[in-house]
PDB file of C-alpha atoms in Angstrom:
ATOM      1  CA  MET A  26      48.771  40.576  87.410  1.00 51.00           C
ATOM      2  CA  SER A  27      50.348  42.000  90.083  1.00 50.00           C
ATOM      3  CA  ASP A  28      49.573  42.340  93.683  1.00 55.00           C
ATOM      4  CA  ILE A  29      48.467  45.319  95.387  1.00 55.00           C
ATOM      5  CA  ASN A  30      51.120  45.795  97.508  1.00 58.00           C
ATOM      6  CA  GLU A  31      53.512  45.960  94.724  1.00 56.00           C
ATOM      7  CA  ALA A  32      54.816  49.064  92.781  1.00 56.00           C
ATOM      8  CA  PRO A  33      53.708  49.720  89.826  1.00 54.00           C
ATOM      9  CA  ASP A  34      54.873  49.494  86.576  1.00 54.00           C
ATOM     10  CA  THR A  35      56.903  52.377  85.065  1.00 52.00           C
ATOM     11  CA  LYS A  36      57.392  51.256  81.659  1.00 56.00           C
ATOM     12  CA  GLU A  37      53.828  51.883  80.839  1.00 55.00           C
ATOM     13  CA  SER A  38      52.758  55.663  80.736  1.00 54.00           C
ATOM     14  CA  PRO A  39      49.984  56.768  82.589  1.00 54.00           C
ATOM     15  CA  ASP A  40      48.745  59.278  78.849  1.00 54.00           C
ATOM     16  CA  ARG A  41      47.218  55.503  77.992  1.00 53.00           C
ATOM     17  CA  PHE A  42      44.761  55.738  80.454  1.00 53.00           C
ATOM     18  CA  PHE A  43      44.345  59.251  80.240  1.00 59.00           C
ATOM     19  CA  ALA A  44      42.906  61.362  77.339  1.00 62.00           C
ATOM     20  CA  ASP A  45      44.767  64.456  76.868  1.00 71.00           C
ATOM     21  CA  PRO A  46      42.037  67.435  76.672  1.00 69.00           C
ATOM     22  CA  LEU A  47      44.608  70.354  75.601  1.00 65.00           C
ATOM     23  CA  ASN A  48      46.290  68.313  72.927  1.00 69.00           C
ATOM     24  CA  ASP A  49      42.919  66.911  71.416  1.00 70.00           C
ATOM     25  CA  ALA A  50      41.137  70.926  71.921  1.00 66.00           C
ATOM     26  CA  ALA A  51      44.899  71.751  69.780  1.00 68.00           C
ATOM     27  CA  ARG A  52      44.347  69.443  66.650  1.00 66.00           C
ATOM     28  CA  ASP A  53      39.990  69.768  67.054  1.00 77.00           C
ATOM     29  CA  LEU A  54      41.250  73.854  65.879  1.00 76.00           C
ATOM     30  CA  SER A  55      43.989  72.860  63.988  1.00 81.00           C
ATOM     31  CA  GLU A  56      41.721  71.559  61.624  1.00 87.00           C
ATOM     32  CA  VAL A  57      39.258  74.545  61.682  1.00 88.00           C
ATOM     33  CA  ASN A  58      40.301  77.541  59.354  1.00 92.00           C
ATOM     34  CA  ALA A  59      40.351  81.089  60.266  1.00 93.00           C
ATOM     35  CA  VAL A  60      37.510  82.230  59.142  1.00 94.00           C
ATOM     36  CA  GLU A  61      35.112  79.848  60.267  1.00 93.00           C
ATOM     37  CA  LEU A  62      36.282  80.160  63.657  1.00 93.00           C
ATOM     38  CA  ILE A  63      35.718  83.997  63.284  1.00 96.00           C
ATOM     39  CA  SER A  64      32.571  83.706  62.084  1.00 96.00           C
ATOM     40  CA  THR A  65      31.496  81.038  64.754  1.00 95.00           C
ATOM     41  CA  VAL A  66      32.997  82.860  67.695  1.00 97.00           C
ATOM     42  CA  SER A  67      31.093  86.027  66.263  1.00 97.00           C
ATOM     43  CA  VAL A  68      28.127  84.468  66.393  1.00 97.00           C
ATOM     44  CA  HIS A  69      28.684  83.636  69.891  1.00 98.00           C
ATOM     45  CA  LEU A  70      28.800  86.948  70.722  1.00 98.00           C
ATOM     46  CA  LEU A  71      25.842  87.719  68.703  1.00 97.00           C
ATOM     47  CA  SER A  72      23.610  84.959  70.517  1.00 97.00           C
ATOM     48  CA  ALA A  73      25.057  86.359  74.293  1.00 97.00           C
ATOM     49  CA  ALA A  74      24.122  89.846  73.078  1.00 98.00           C
ATOM     50  CA  ALA A  75      20.899  89.270  71.433  1.00 97.00           C
ATOM     51  CA  LEU A  76      20.309  87.803  75.275  1.00 96.00           C
ATOM     52  CA  ARG A  77      21.770  90.546  76.897  1.00 97.00           C
ATOM     53  CA  CYS A  78      19.538  92.744  75.618  1.00 96.00           C
ATOM     54  CA  GLY A  79      16.417  91.198  76.006  1.00 95.00           C
ATOM     55  CA  LEU A  80      15.491  89.758  73.029  1.00 94.00           C
ATOM     56  CA  ALA A  81      14.792  86.107  73.973  1.00 88.00           C
ATOM     57  CA  GLU A  82      11.636  84.709  74.679  1.00 87.00           C
ATOM     58  CA  ASP A  83      12.093  85.392  78.405  1.00 82.00           C
ATOM     59  CA  GLY A  84      14.406  89.060  77.115  1.00 75.00           C
ATOM     60  CA  GLU A  85      13.496  90.806  80.360  1.00 85.00           C
ATOM     61  CA  GLU A  86      14.980  88.304  82.666  1.00 89.00           C
ATOM     62  CA  TYR A  87      18.185  88.086  81.261  1.00 92.00           C
ATOM     63  CA  GLN A  88      18.347  91.412  80.379  1.00 95.00           C
ATOM     64  CA  ASP A  89      21.874  92.909  81.263  1.00 96.00           C
ATOM     65  CA  LEU A  90      22.620  96.375  79.587  1.00 97.00           C
ATOM     66  CA  ASP A  91      25.931  96.820  81.299  1.00 97.00           C
ATOM     67  CA  GLU A  92      26.939  92.850  80.176  1.00 98.00           C
ATOM     68  CA  ALA A  93      25.450  93.577  76.302  1.00 98.00           C
ATOM     69  CA  ARG A  94      27.783  96.506  76.375  1.00 98.00           C
ATOM     70  CA  ALA A  95      31.204  94.895  77.218  1.00 98.00           C
ATOM     71  CA  ILE A  96      29.990  92.035  74.380  1.00 98.00           C
ATOM     72  CA  ILE A  97      28.800  94.695  71.571  1.00 98.00           C
ATOM     73  CA  ASN A  98      32.551  96.449  72.215  1.00 98.00           C
ATOM     74  CA  ALA A  99      34.506  93.271  72.156  1.00 98.00           C
ATOM     75  CA  LEU A 100      32.412  91.848  68.979  1.00 98.00           C
ATOM     76  CA  ALA A 101      32.591  95.024  66.787  1.00 98.00           C
ATOM     77  CA  GLY A 102      36.262  95.226  67.201  1.00 98.00           C
ATOM     78  CA  LEU A 103      36.839  91.664  66.101  1.00 98.00           C
ATOM     79  CA  VAL A 104      33.993  92.638  62.889  1.00 97.00           C
ATOM     80  CA  THR A 105      35.702  95.359  62.490  1.00 97.00           C
ATOM     81  CA  ALA A 106      39.661  94.187  62.692  1.00 97.00           C
ATOM     82  CA  ALA A 107      38.851  90.683  61.013  1.00 97.00           C
ATOM     83  CA  ALA A 108      36.526  91.976  58.238  1.00 96.00           C
ATOM     84  CA  PRO A 109      39.404  92.489  55.157  1.00 96.00           C
ATOM     85  CA  ASP A 110      39.992  88.560  56.255  1.00 95.00           C
ATOM     86  CA  LEU A 111      36.784  87.736  56.071  1.00 95.00           C
ATOM     87  CA  GLY A 112      35.703  88.497  52.364  1.00 93.00           C
ATOM     88  CA  ASP A 113      32.550  90.914  51.746  1.00 93.00           C
ATOM     89  CA  THR A 114      30.234  88.016  52.014  1.00 92.00           C
ATOM     90  CA  HIS A 115      30.765  87.108  55.755  1.00 93.00           C
ATOM     91  CA  ALA A 116      31.752  90.344  57.124  1.00 96.00           C
ATOM     92  CA  ARG A 117      28.416  91.781  55.638  1.00 97.00           C
ATOM     93  CA  SER A 118      25.936  88.993  57.517  1.00 96.00           C
ATOM     94  CA  LEU A 119      28.266  89.471  60.286  1.00 97.00           C
ATOM     95  CA  ARG A 120      27.956  93.309  60.356  1.00 97.00           C
ATOM     96  CA  ASP A 121      24.015  93.461  59.540  1.00 97.00           C
ATOM     97  CA  GLY A 122      24.346  91.427  62.706  1.00 97.00           C
ATOM     98  CA  LEU A 123      26.153  93.314  64.759  1.00 98.00           C
ATOM     99  CA  ARG A 124      23.895  96.620  63.641  1.00 98.00           C
ATOM    100  CA  SER A 125      20.510  95.018  64.791  1.00 97.00           C
ATOM    101  CA  VAL A 126      22.352  94.578  68.743  1.00 98.00           C
ATOM    102  CA  GLN A 127      23.833  97.303  68.483  1.00 98.00           C
ATOM    103  CA  LEU A 128      19.758  99.144  67.858  1.00 97.00           C
ATOM    104  CA  ALA A 129      18.389  96.520  70.726  1.00 96.00           C
ATOM    105  CA  PHE A 130      20.793  98.261  72.706  1.00 97.00           C
ATOM    106  CA  ARG A 131      19.866 101.595  71.449  1.00 96.00           C
ATOM    107  CA  GLU A 132      16.277 101.244  72.379  1.00 95.00           C
ATOM    108  CA  ALA A 133      16.711  98.731  75.776  1.00 95.00           C
ATOM    109  CA  SER A 134      18.641 101.291  76.898  1.00 95.00           C
ATOM    110  CA  VAL A 135      16.374 103.973  79.560  1.00 94.00           C
ATOM    111  CA  ILE A 136      18.557 106.314  78.577  1.00 93.00           C
ATOM    112  CA  PRO A 137      19.881 106.565  75.273  1.00 89.00           C
ATOM    113  CA  ASP A 138      23.809 106.780  74.543  1.00 95.00           C
ATOM    114  CA  ILE A 139      24.667 110.279  72.584  1.00 94.00           C
ATOM    115  CA  PRO A 140      25.093 108.961  68.677  1.00 93.00           C
ATOM    116  CA  GLY A 141      28.471 107.429  68.114  1.00 95.00           C
ATOM    117  CA  GLU A 142      29.288 106.448  71.738  1.00 96.00           C
ATOM    118  CA  GLY A 143      27.142 103.784  71.812  1.00 97.00           C
ATOM    119  CA  PRO A 144      28.367 100.468  72.010  1.00 98.00           C
ATOM    120  CA  GLY A 145      30.846  99.231  69.720  1.00 97.00           C
ATOM    121  CA  GLU A 146      30.703 102.199  67.566  1.00 97.00           C
ATOM    122  CA  LYS A 147      33.995 103.677  67.942  1.00 97.00           C
ATOM    123  CA  TYR A 148      34.565 100.968  65.652  1.00 96.00           C
ATOM    124  CA  THR A 149      31.777 100.931  63.393  1.00 96.00           C
ATOM    125  CA  GLY A 150      30.742 104.700  63.346  1.00 95.00           C
ATOM    126  CA  ALA A 151      27.516 106.013  64.975  1.00 96.00           C
ATOM    127  CA  VAL A 152      24.492 103.694  64.773  1.00 93.00           C
ATOM    128  CA  ALA A 153      21.171 104.602  63.948  1.00 83.00           C
TER     129      ALA A 153
END
């Protein structure tokens, strides 16, 4: 046992005492395939968009259409770009969810966007 006043033993690495969260996260991500990762991120974006469109149980409390617009735009870009890699089954369900939040946004808007100019519609086409 060392005395408090002695210099610490420099042979021991401090890494053994502290986990490296970046390496742990990289290791975790390396075990997830691309389709699963894209799908998971898309579902999180869908959930956030639905919440911001006011679709939660206490919807009006969380409704923020400016935030919803940004999230839906990002989601539409991701789903559109990733669709060829996702395959029909995954892409179809994500497109359905995207369309649902786009319609919810349109219904929640006091002043509706012109068809084709709503959130994400530059990627998906007009939603009606």
